[in-house]
C-alpha cells in the first residue's frame, strides 16, 4: 500500500536527473486509489527521455493495455534505483536504450516486438523482463486491476469473504469437504 | 531455557530446528535429556511474519550461494536457486503448505515392488510399514492432521471445487480436501484456519503446524533446551576413537565457537545435511563423516513436481483459502501399464498475484503472457507430487570453485532426470489437463520447473551398510553417536509429501536414542 503514497510524495521531491510524470486516467483502476491525481516518479540515474523509452519497453514486454501507466512507472523507478546503485547496471541500461535506436519509441508494436526479440538474450532485455515481472504485479494498482485481494489476516481471512463462493460448479459433498469452523 | 556450557560434553547437539530437528529437540528434552539446538536462521513469530510475498521470501528463505548441474529443468529455469527451503527457527515448517499424507506400505519396498529399473539405485527401506505405522499415528495426533483422529477435513474452497468436479468427470474416487496439518478447528492451543491463503508466508493464525510455535516452545518449557539462533554449524569433530565429540559453529557475532557433545544429530534439510558431513572431513575420515560407503550426498531425490493451470470462463479466485487443501489419491499406485513405476498425487495449488508471473508461468513475454495474467481471477491450479527415482550420480557435492559467505565450498546439486521421472510427469500433467478440459476450460498450460522443496535420501537408511549411510534408526553405520534426523535419512521418497514421514521417523528415533543413552550405549 505504501507505493501509491510514495508516488504522491515524490511529486514534491526535488529531482536530480529526470522526472517521469502522468495523469491518472479517469475510470482506470488507479483512479479508485488516487482519483484525479497527477503522479510523478523522480529519477536519479536515468534521464526523462530514457525513462520514457523504458516505459515503452516495459509495455511491450508485458502489454496490459488498460493497466495504468503509473504501475509501469513503478517498474521504471525500480530499474532507475538499480542503475543508480550500480554503475555497471546503469551502463547496461543506457547502452540497451541506445541500442534500440531512435525509431523504437514511435514504431508499431509488431516492430517493437521484433526489435526486442533480436536482443532477447541480452542482459538489458533479461533485466527489463525480470524487473517488469517483479514489480508490475506487486503493487496496489495491479492488485486493484487484476482483482487480487491480497493480505487477508487483518480482515479475518477469506473464511467469510468468499473462499467458497463459487457457484458455477456442483457443491462438494461433505465427506470430501469439511464443516465450517465455529 | 537451559544454558549449557561449551565444555559440557553431556548434551545432545542438534543441527537445524525444522521438522526433524525441532521435533527431536522436543522429544529428547521431554525425556530429560539436555539439548543444544543450533539454528542458522533468525527467530520470527506470528506477529513478525510479513504478508508481502517478496518480503516474506527474503525473511524466511535459505539464500546462501549454491550451484547446480544436470539436465533437470530447474537448472535452466532457476539457475541460482536449485532448492527452496527456509533458514529460520522452525525451518521449512514455517512456510510449508502442510499436506501430510502417509507413504503406502509398498512404497517402503520400492526395489521389491518396482523390480530392476536400469539407471537407478533403488533399495527397500530397512524398516517395514507396520514398524512405522504406530509412529504415523503418533505424528498425526501431534500435528493435528485433518481426517484423522476425529479432526474434520478442511472446508472446500473455490479452487478445490474445480479440482473436485474435474476429478469426478475423469472417474477419480479418492478426492478430498486432504490430510493437512492445519487446524480445521481449534486444537493444541492454536486457532483454526481462517482460509487466508498465505500459508507460504508464515501462518499468522498458527493454524498450520510449525515447530516454531509447537515443538520448540514445548522443548523450551522443559528447561532442558539451549536454543542458539543465528548459529551456523561449520564442522563436526571427532576424537581418536572415531566418535563425534563436538560441533564447531559461528555464532550470531560471527565468532567461532566449539560445543562439546555426547551425541550429534544432523537435521539441516536434505542438502545441508550431507554438505555438513562432507565438510567435516578429517585425516581419519578423508571422505567426510559417515561416508565409508561413499553414499553421503548420493541418491538425491526431490519428488516430481509440476503445475497445470486452467483458465475458465468464470472467476475462481484461487488465492482465497488454504493453498494446498485438496488432493486426488487415485494415482498413488504402482501400475507399470501407465509407462512408469511408482505413483503420484494430484494436489491443489494457488499462487498470489506477485508470485504467479515469476514462478507459476513458463518463461515468456508479450501479448500471450499478458493475456494469461489478464485472466488471473479465472485461473485454477493443480500440482503433481510424484515419486522420483534415486540415482547414484544425482548428488550433493562440495563445489571446489564456489564458496559461501563463510568461505566454505558451496553445495552443488546435480540432477539428471530418469526417463521414469519424465514419463510420470507427462502422465500426470496429461491427467490434470484432462480434468480441466472436462470442465470446459478455455485453456490449460503447464508451469516451469520449480526449485526443489522436498530434498531427501542424501544420507539414506539401508539394511546393507554399503548401500546407504544410516541404519533403520537414522544412526550412521560408521559412527554410533552420529544421527541423521531429517528427510536425508529416507531410503526412497515415495509419492507422499515427506514431512509426516520425517516426523514419524524422528519420534521413533527419539525413543531409540533415549533407550540407548539410558543403557549407556551411546
Ligand atoms: C513452499 C514449500 C511447501 C512445502 N509444503 C509441504 C507440504 O505441503 N507437505 C510436506 O510434507 N512438506 C512440504 N514441504 C517440505 C517440508 O517443508 C520439508 O519436508 C521439511 O520442512 C523438512 O524438514 P527438515 O527438518 O529436513 O528441514 P527444515 O525444516 O528445512 O529445517 C532445516 C533447518 O536447518 C537449518 N540449518 C541447515 N544447516 C544448518 C547449519 N549448518 N547450522 C545451523 N542450522 C542449519 C536451516 O536453517 C533450517 O532452519 C514444503 C516445502 C516448501 C519449500
Ligand atoms: S490458509 Fe489457513 S493454514 Fe494457511 S495461512 Fe491461512 S490460516 Fe494459516
PDB file of C-alpha atoms in Angstrom, chain B residues 93-296:
ATOM      1  CA  UNK B  93       7.742 -25.821   8.578  1.00  0.00           C
ATOM      2  CA  UNK B  94       7.320 -22.043   8.763  1.00  0.00           C
ATOM      3  CA  UNK B  95       6.335 -21.820   5.122  1.00  0.00           C
ATOM      4  CA  UNK B  96       5.335 -25.315   4.151  1.00  0.00           C
ATOM      5  CA  UNK B  97       1.794 -25.891   2.970  1.00  0.00           C
ATOM      6  CA  UNK B  98       1.170 -28.715   5.476  1.00  0.00           C
ATOM      7  CA  UNK B  99      -0.056 -31.549   3.301  1.00  0.00           C
ATOM      8  CA  UNK B 100       0.586 -34.666   5.398  1.00  0.00           C
ATOM      9  CA  UNK B 101      -0.191 -37.960   3.693  1.00  0.00           C
ATOM     10  CA  UNK B 102       1.453 -41.253   4.676  1.00  0.00           C
ATOM     11  CA  UNK B 103       3.626 -43.398   2.484  1.00  0.00           C
ATOM     12  CA  UNK B 104       1.959 -46.588   1.266  1.00  0.00           C
ATOM     13  CA  UNK B 105       3.304 -49.921   2.566  1.00  0.00           C
ATOM     14  CA  UNK B 106       4.595 -50.887  -0.885  1.00  0.00           C
ATOM     15  CA  UNK B 107       6.438 -47.584  -1.228  1.00  0.00           C
ATOM     16  CA  UNK B 108       8.743 -48.700   1.587  1.00  0.00           C
ATOM     17  CA  UNK B 109       9.612 -51.731  -0.561  1.00  0.00           C
ATOM     18  CA  UNK B 110      10.465 -49.737  -3.658  1.00  0.00           C
ATOM     19  CA  UNK B 111      13.071 -52.102  -5.043  1.00  0.00           C
ATOM     20  CA  UNK B 112      10.998 -55.257  -4.488  1.00  0.00           C
ATOM     21  CA  UNK B 113       7.883 -53.602  -5.871  1.00  0.00           C
ATOM     22  CA  UNK B 114       9.389 -51.964  -8.951  1.00  0.00           C
ATOM     23  CA  UNK B 115      11.946 -54.667  -9.749  1.00  0.00           C
ATOM     24  CA  UNK B 116      15.159 -53.833 -11.520  1.00  0.00           C
ATOM     25  CA  UNK B 117      14.885 -50.360 -13.052  1.00  0.00           C
ATOM     26  CA  UNK B 118      18.073 -49.660 -15.033  1.00  0.00           C
ATOM     27  CA  UNK B 119      19.925 -46.492 -14.121  1.00  0.00           C
ATOM     28  CA  UNK B 120      18.533 -46.258 -10.587  1.00  0.00           C
ATOM     29  CA  UNK B 121      19.927 -47.026  -7.142  1.00  0.00           C
ATOM     30  CA  UNK B 122      16.615 -48.170  -5.665  1.00  0.00           C
ATOM     31  CA  UNK B 123      16.637 -50.021  -2.341  1.00  0.00           C
ATOM     32  CA  UNK B 124      13.996 -51.253   0.075  1.00  0.00           C
ATOM     33  CA  UNK B 125      13.682 -49.472   3.392  1.00  0.00           C
ATOM     34  CA  UNK B 126      15.275 -51.345   6.292  1.00  0.00           C
ATOM     35  CA  UNK B 127      12.044 -50.867   8.244  1.00  0.00           C
ATOM     36  CA  UNK B 128       8.591 -52.121   7.352  1.00  0.00           C
ATOM     37  CA  UNK B 129       5.290 -50.290   7.280  1.00  0.00           C
ATOM     38  CA  UNK B 130       3.978 -51.967  10.452  1.00  0.00           C
ATOM     39  CA  UNK B 131       7.083 -50.697  12.288  1.00  0.00           C
ATOM     40  CA  UNK B 132       6.396 -47.177  11.083  1.00  0.00           C
ATOM     41  CA  UNK B 133       2.626 -47.215  11.455  1.00  0.00           C
ATOM     42  CA  UNK B 134       2.478 -46.532  15.198  1.00  0.00           C
ATOM     43  CA  UNK B 135       4.658 -43.504  14.703  1.00  0.00           C
ATOM     44  CA  UNK B 136       2.458 -42.250  11.894  1.00  0.00           C
ATOM     45  CA  UNK B 137      -0.432 -42.448  14.356  1.00  0.00           C
ATOM     46  CA  UNK B 138       1.543 -40.500  16.954  1.00  0.00           C
ATOM     47  CA  UNK B 139       2.716 -37.950  14.399  1.00  0.00           C
ATOM     48  CA  UNK B 140      -0.823 -37.388  13.121  1.00  0.00           C
ATOM     49  CA  UNK B 141      -2.009 -36.729  16.644  1.00  0.00           C
ATOM     50  CA  UNK B 142       0.893 -34.390  17.293  1.00  0.00           C
ATOM     51  CA  UNK B 143       0.335 -32.405  14.104  1.00  0.00           C
ATOM     52  CA  UNK B 144      -3.474 -32.390  14.367  1.00  0.00           C
ATOM     53  CA  UNK B 145      -3.815 -33.858  10.877  1.00  0.00           C
ATOM     54  CA  UNK B 146      -7.274 -33.481   9.325  1.00  0.00           C
ATOM     55  CA  UNK B 147      -9.393 -36.552   8.554  1.00  0.00           C
ATOM     56  CA  UNK B 148      -7.522 -38.451  11.264  1.00  0.00           C
ATOM     57  CA  UNK B 149      -8.398 -38.933  14.924  1.00  0.00           C
ATOM     58  CA  UNK B 150     -11.698 -37.112  14.542  1.00  0.00           C
ATOM     59  CA  UNK B 151     -10.187 -33.884  13.228  1.00  0.00           C
ATOM     60  CA  UNK B 152     -12.617 -32.846  10.451  1.00  0.00           C
ATOM     61  CA  UNK B 153     -11.498 -32.122   6.920  1.00  0.00           C
ATOM     62  CA  UNK B 154     -11.000 -28.519   5.861  1.00  0.00           C
ATOM     63  CA  UNK B 155     -13.992 -26.990   4.072  1.00  0.00           C
ATOM     64  CA  UNK B 156     -13.810 -26.938   0.275  1.00  0.00           C
ATOM     65  CA  UNK B 157     -12.505 -23.746  -1.310  1.00  0.00           C
ATOM     66  CA  UNK B 158     -13.389 -22.443  -4.763  1.00  0.00           C
ATOM     67  CA  UNK B 159     -10.166 -23.803  -6.208  1.00  0.00           C
ATOM     68  CA  UNK B 160     -10.954 -27.209  -4.705  1.00  0.00           C
ATOM     69  CA  UNK B 161     -14.471 -27.182  -6.158  1.00  0.00           C
ATOM     70  CA  UNK B 162     -12.901 -27.006  -9.610  1.00  0.00           C
ATOM     71  CA  UNK B 163     -10.465 -29.792  -8.770  1.00  0.00           C
ATOM     72  CA  UNK B 164     -13.215 -31.983  -7.346  1.00  0.00           C
ATOM     73  CA  UNK B 165     -15.573 -31.523 -10.281  1.00  0.00           C
ATOM     74  CA  UNK B 166     -12.800 -32.224 -12.806  1.00  0.00           C
ATOM     75  CA  UNK B 167     -11.574 -35.290 -10.946  1.00  0.00           C
ATOM     76  CA  UNK B 168     -15.089 -36.722 -10.781  1.00  0.00           C
ATOM     77  CA  UNK B 169     -15.507 -36.237 -14.544  1.00  0.00           C
ATOM     78  CA  UNK B 170     -12.441 -38.435 -15.011  1.00  0.00           C
ATOM     79  CA  UNK B 171     -13.863 -41.064 -12.677  1.00  0.00           C
ATOM     80  CA  UNK B 172     -11.456 -40.478  -9.811  1.00  0.00           C
ATOM     81  CA  UNK B 173     -12.803 -41.627  -6.453  1.00  0.00           C
ATOM     82  CA  UNK B 174     -10.366 -40.572  -3.740  1.00  0.00           C
ATOM     83  CA  UNK B 175     -10.738 -36.812  -3.956  1.00  0.00           C
ATOM     84  CA  UNK B 176     -10.951 -34.699  -0.802  1.00  0.00           C
ATOM     85  CA  UNK B 177      -9.567 -31.627   0.955  1.00  0.00           C
ATOM     86  CA  UNK B 178      -6.533 -33.593   2.043  1.00  0.00           C
ATOM     87  CA  UNK B 179      -4.827 -34.811   5.159  1.00  0.00           C
ATOM     88  CA  UNK B 180      -3.487 -31.480   6.349  1.00  0.00           C
ATOM     89  CA  UNK B 181      -1.517 -30.416   9.407  1.00  0.00           C
ATOM     90  CA  UNK B 182      -3.831 -27.412   9.577  1.00  0.00           C
ATOM     91  CA  UNK B 183      -6.379 -26.989  12.334  1.00  0.00           C
ATOM     92  CA  UNK B 184      -9.874 -27.286  10.925  1.00  0.00           C
ATOM     93  CA  UNK B 185     -10.945 -26.372  14.450  1.00  0.00           C
ATOM     94  CA  UNK B 186      -9.010 -25.051  17.444  1.00  0.00           C
ATOM     95  CA  UNK B 187      -6.573 -27.615  18.722  1.00  0.00           C
ATOM     96  CA  UNK B 188      -3.377 -27.772  20.750  1.00  0.00           C
ATOM     97  CA  UNK B 189      -3.844 -24.207  22.000  1.00  0.00           C
ATOM     98  CA  UNK B 190      -3.809 -22.891  18.441  1.00  0.00           C
ATOM     99  CA  UNK B 191      -6.611 -21.343  16.414  1.00  0.00           C
ATOM    100  CA  UNK B 192      -8.361 -22.699  13.342  1.00  0.00           C
ATOM    101  CA  UNK B 193      -7.666 -21.947   9.709  1.00  0.00           C
ATOM    102  CA  UNK B 194      -9.382 -18.784   8.515  1.00  0.00           C
ATOM    103  CA  UNK B 195      -8.569 -19.516   4.873  1.00  0.00           C
ATOM    104  CA  UNK B 196      -6.080 -16.744   4.325  1.00  0.00           C
ATOM    105  CA  UNK B 197      -4.106 -18.447   1.612  1.00  0.00           C
ATOM    106  CA  UNK B 198      -0.842 -17.064   2.953  1.00  0.00           C
ATOM    107  CA  UNK B 199       0.431 -20.451   4.147  1.00  0.00           C
ATOM    108  CA  UNK B 200       3.774 -19.933   2.381  1.00  0.00           C
ATOM    109  CA  UNK B 201       4.342 -16.542   4.021  1.00  0.00           C
ATOM    110  CA  UNK B 202       4.003 -17.943   7.536  1.00  0.00           C
ATOM    111  CA  UNK B 203       0.609 -18.618   9.100  1.00  0.00           C
ATOM    112  CA  UNK B 204      -0.307 -15.630  11.258  1.00  0.00           C
ATOM    113  CA  UNK B 205      -3.066 -17.700  12.871  1.00  0.00           C
ATOM    114  CA  UNK B 206      -0.735 -20.507  13.886  1.00  0.00           C
ATOM    115  CA  UNK B 207      -3.400 -22.840  12.477  1.00  0.00           C
ATOM    116  CA  UNK B 208      -0.752 -24.626  10.442  1.00  0.00           C
ATOM    117  CA  UNK B 209       1.655 -26.819  12.426  1.00  0.00           C
ATOM    118  CA  UNK B 210       5.188 -25.458  12.611  1.00  0.00           C
ATOM    119  CA  UNK B 211       7.901 -26.446  15.070  1.00  0.00           C
ATOM    120  CA  UNK B 212       8.395 -22.687  15.589  1.00  0.00           C
ATOM    121  CA  UNK B 213       5.295 -22.400  17.764  1.00  0.00           C
ATOM    122  CA  UNK B 214       4.653 -26.031  18.786  1.00  0.00           C
ATOM    123  CA  UNK B 215       7.618 -28.323  19.415  1.00  0.00           C
ATOM    124  CA  UNK B 216      10.209 -25.653  20.163  1.00  0.00           C
ATOM    125  CA  UNK B 217       8.262 -23.772  22.864  1.00  0.00           C
ATOM    126  CA  UNK B 218       7.328 -27.160  24.370  1.00  0.00           C
ATOM    127  CA  UNK B 219      11.004 -28.073  24.456  1.00  0.00           C
ATOM    128  CA  UNK B 220      11.852 -24.693  25.993  1.00  0.00           C
ATOM    129  CA  UNK B 221       9.250 -25.269  28.688  1.00  0.00           C
ATOM    130  CA  UNK B 222      11.118 -28.362  29.884  1.00  0.00           C
ATOM    131  CA  UNK B 223      14.079 -26.186  30.897  1.00  0.00           C
ATOM    132  CA  UNK B 224      16.386 -28.593  29.087  1.00  0.00           C
ATOM    133  CA  UNK B 225      16.756 -26.772  25.770  1.00  0.00           C
ATOM    134  CA  UNK B 226      19.509 -24.347  24.854  1.00  0.00           C
ATOM    135  CA  UNK B 227      18.365 -22.906  21.527  1.00  0.00           C
ATOM    136  CA  UNK B 228      21.078 -20.863  19.825  1.00  0.00           C
ATOM    137  CA  UNK B 229      19.774 -18.800  16.954  1.00  0.00           C
ATOM    138  CA  UNK B 230      21.857 -17.400  14.098  1.00  0.00           C
ATOM    139  CA  UNK B 231      24.407 -20.079  14.914  1.00  0.00           C
ATOM    140  CA  UNK B 232      25.794 -21.893  11.898  1.00  0.00           C
ATOM    141  CA  UNK B 233      27.386 -25.320  12.285  1.00  0.00           C
ATOM    142  CA  UNK B 234      30.567 -25.394  10.210  1.00  0.00           C
ATOM    143  CA  UNK B 235      32.052 -28.784  11.059  1.00  0.00           C
ATOM    144  CA  UNK B 236      31.508 -31.797  13.278  1.00  0.00           C
ATOM    145  CA  UNK B 237      34.609 -33.047  15.077  1.00  0.00           C
ATOM    146  CA  UNK B 238      35.546 -36.468  16.399  1.00  0.00           C
ATOM    147  CA  UNK B 239      38.031 -37.998  18.810  1.00  0.00           C
ATOM    148  CA  UNK B 240      40.671 -40.649  18.300  1.00  0.00           C
ATOM    149  CA  UNK B 241      38.065 -43.298  18.996  1.00  0.00           C
ATOM    150  CA  UNK B 242      36.213 -42.265  15.845  1.00  0.00           C
ATOM    151  CA  UNK B 243      33.204 -40.974  17.759  1.00  0.00           C
ATOM    152  CA  UNK B 244      31.966 -37.435  17.274  1.00  0.00           C
ATOM    153  CA  UNK B 245      32.593 -35.166  20.243  1.00  0.00           C
ATOM    154  CA  UNK B 246      31.990 -31.519  19.259  1.00  0.00           C
ATOM    155  CA  UNK B 247      30.387 -29.146  16.786  1.00  0.00           C
ATOM    156  CA  UNK B 248      32.235 -26.047  15.612  1.00  0.00           C
ATOM    157  CA  UNK B 249      29.902 -23.192  14.725  1.00  0.00           C
ATOM    158  CA  UNK B 250      29.818 -19.462  14.009  1.00  0.00           C
ATOM    159  CA  UNK B 251      27.638 -17.547  16.438  1.00  0.00           C
ATOM    160  CA  UNK B 252      25.467 -14.525  15.670  1.00  0.00           C
ATOM    161  CA  UNK B 253      28.504 -12.261  16.120  1.00  0.00           C
ATOM    162  CA  UNK B 254      30.500 -14.250  13.576  1.00  0.00           C
ATOM    163  CA  UNK B 255      32.697 -15.729  16.314  1.00  0.00           C
ATOM    164  CA  UNK B 256      33.777 -19.323  16.042  1.00  0.00           C
ATOM    165  CA  UNK B 257      32.598 -21.491  18.957  1.00  0.00           C
ATOM    166  CA  UNK B 258      33.064 -25.146  19.792  1.00  0.00           C
ATOM    167  CA  UNK B 259      30.328 -27.008  21.632  1.00  0.00           C
ATOM    168  CA  UNK B 260      31.248 -30.367  23.105  1.00  0.00           C
ATOM    169  CA  UNK B 261      28.710 -33.118  22.560  1.00  0.00           C
ATOM    170  CA  UNK B 262      27.762 -36.581  23.698  1.00  0.00           C
ATOM    171  CA  UNK B 263      25.711 -37.111  20.563  1.00  0.00           C
ATOM    172  CA  UNK B 264      25.236 -35.137  17.356  1.00  0.00           C
ATOM    173  CA  UNK B 265      22.021 -35.199  15.309  1.00  0.00           C
ATOM    174  CA  UNK B 266      22.056 -33.510  11.902  1.00  0.00           C
ATOM    175  CA  UNK B 267      18.767 -32.061  10.623  1.00  0.00           C
ATOM    176  CA  UNK B 268      19.737 -29.321   8.179  1.00  0.00           C
ATOM    177  CA  UNK B 269      17.426 -30.434   5.331  1.00  0.00           C
ATOM    178  CA  UNK B 270      18.483 -32.825   2.539  1.00  0.00           C
ATOM    179  CA  UNK B 271      21.155 -30.575   1.035  1.00  0.00           C
ATOM    180  CA  UNK B 272      22.860 -29.014   4.065  1.00  0.00           C
ATOM    181  CA  UNK B 273      22.914 -32.303   5.992  1.00  0.00           C
ATOM    182  CA  UNK B 274      25.166 -34.181   3.548  1.00  0.00           C
ATOM    183  CA  UNK B 275      27.127 -30.976   2.928  1.00  0.00           C
ATOM    184  CA  UNK B 276      27.990 -30.726   6.617  1.00  0.00           C
ATOM    185  CA  UNK B 277      29.090 -34.372   6.708  1.00  0.00           C
ATOM    186  CA  UNK B 278      31.302 -33.769   3.674  1.00  0.00           C
ATOM    187  CA  UNK B 279      32.690 -30.524   5.147  1.00  0.00           C
ATOM    188  CA  UNK B 280      33.676 -32.456   8.295  1.00  0.00           C
ATOM    189  CA  UNK B 281      36.370 -34.483   6.529  1.00  0.00           C
ATOM    190  CA  UNK B 282      39.423 -35.281   8.632  1.00  0.00           C
ATOM    191  CA  UNK B 283      42.609 -37.349   8.476  1.00  0.00           C
ATOM    192  CA  UNK B 284      40.693 -40.294   9.847  1.00  0.00           C
ATOM    193  CA  UNK B 285      37.655 -39.735   7.605  1.00  0.00           C
ATOM    194  CA  UNK B 286      39.071 -38.183   4.425  1.00  0.00           C
ATOM    195  CA  UNK B 287      35.799 -38.666   2.509  1.00  0.00           C
ATOM    196  CA  UNK B 288      33.781 -36.901   5.201  1.00  0.00           C
ATOM    197  CA  UNK B 289      31.929 -38.273   8.190  1.00  0.00           C
ATOM    198  CA  UNK B 290      29.879 -41.475   7.953  1.00  0.00           C
ATOM    199  CA  UNK B 291      30.949 -41.825   4.354  1.00  0.00           C
ATOM    200  CA  UNK B 292      32.915 -45.077   4.177  1.00  0.00           C
ATOM    201  CA  UNK B 293      30.223 -46.303   1.764  1.00  0.00           C
ATOM    202  CA  UNK B 294      30.692 -43.208  -0.432  1.00  0.00           C
ATOM    203  CA  UNK B 295      26.909 -42.737  -0.239  1.00  0.00           C
ATOM    204  CA  UNK B 296      26.786 -39.363   1.543  1.00  0.00           C
TER     205      UNK B 296
END
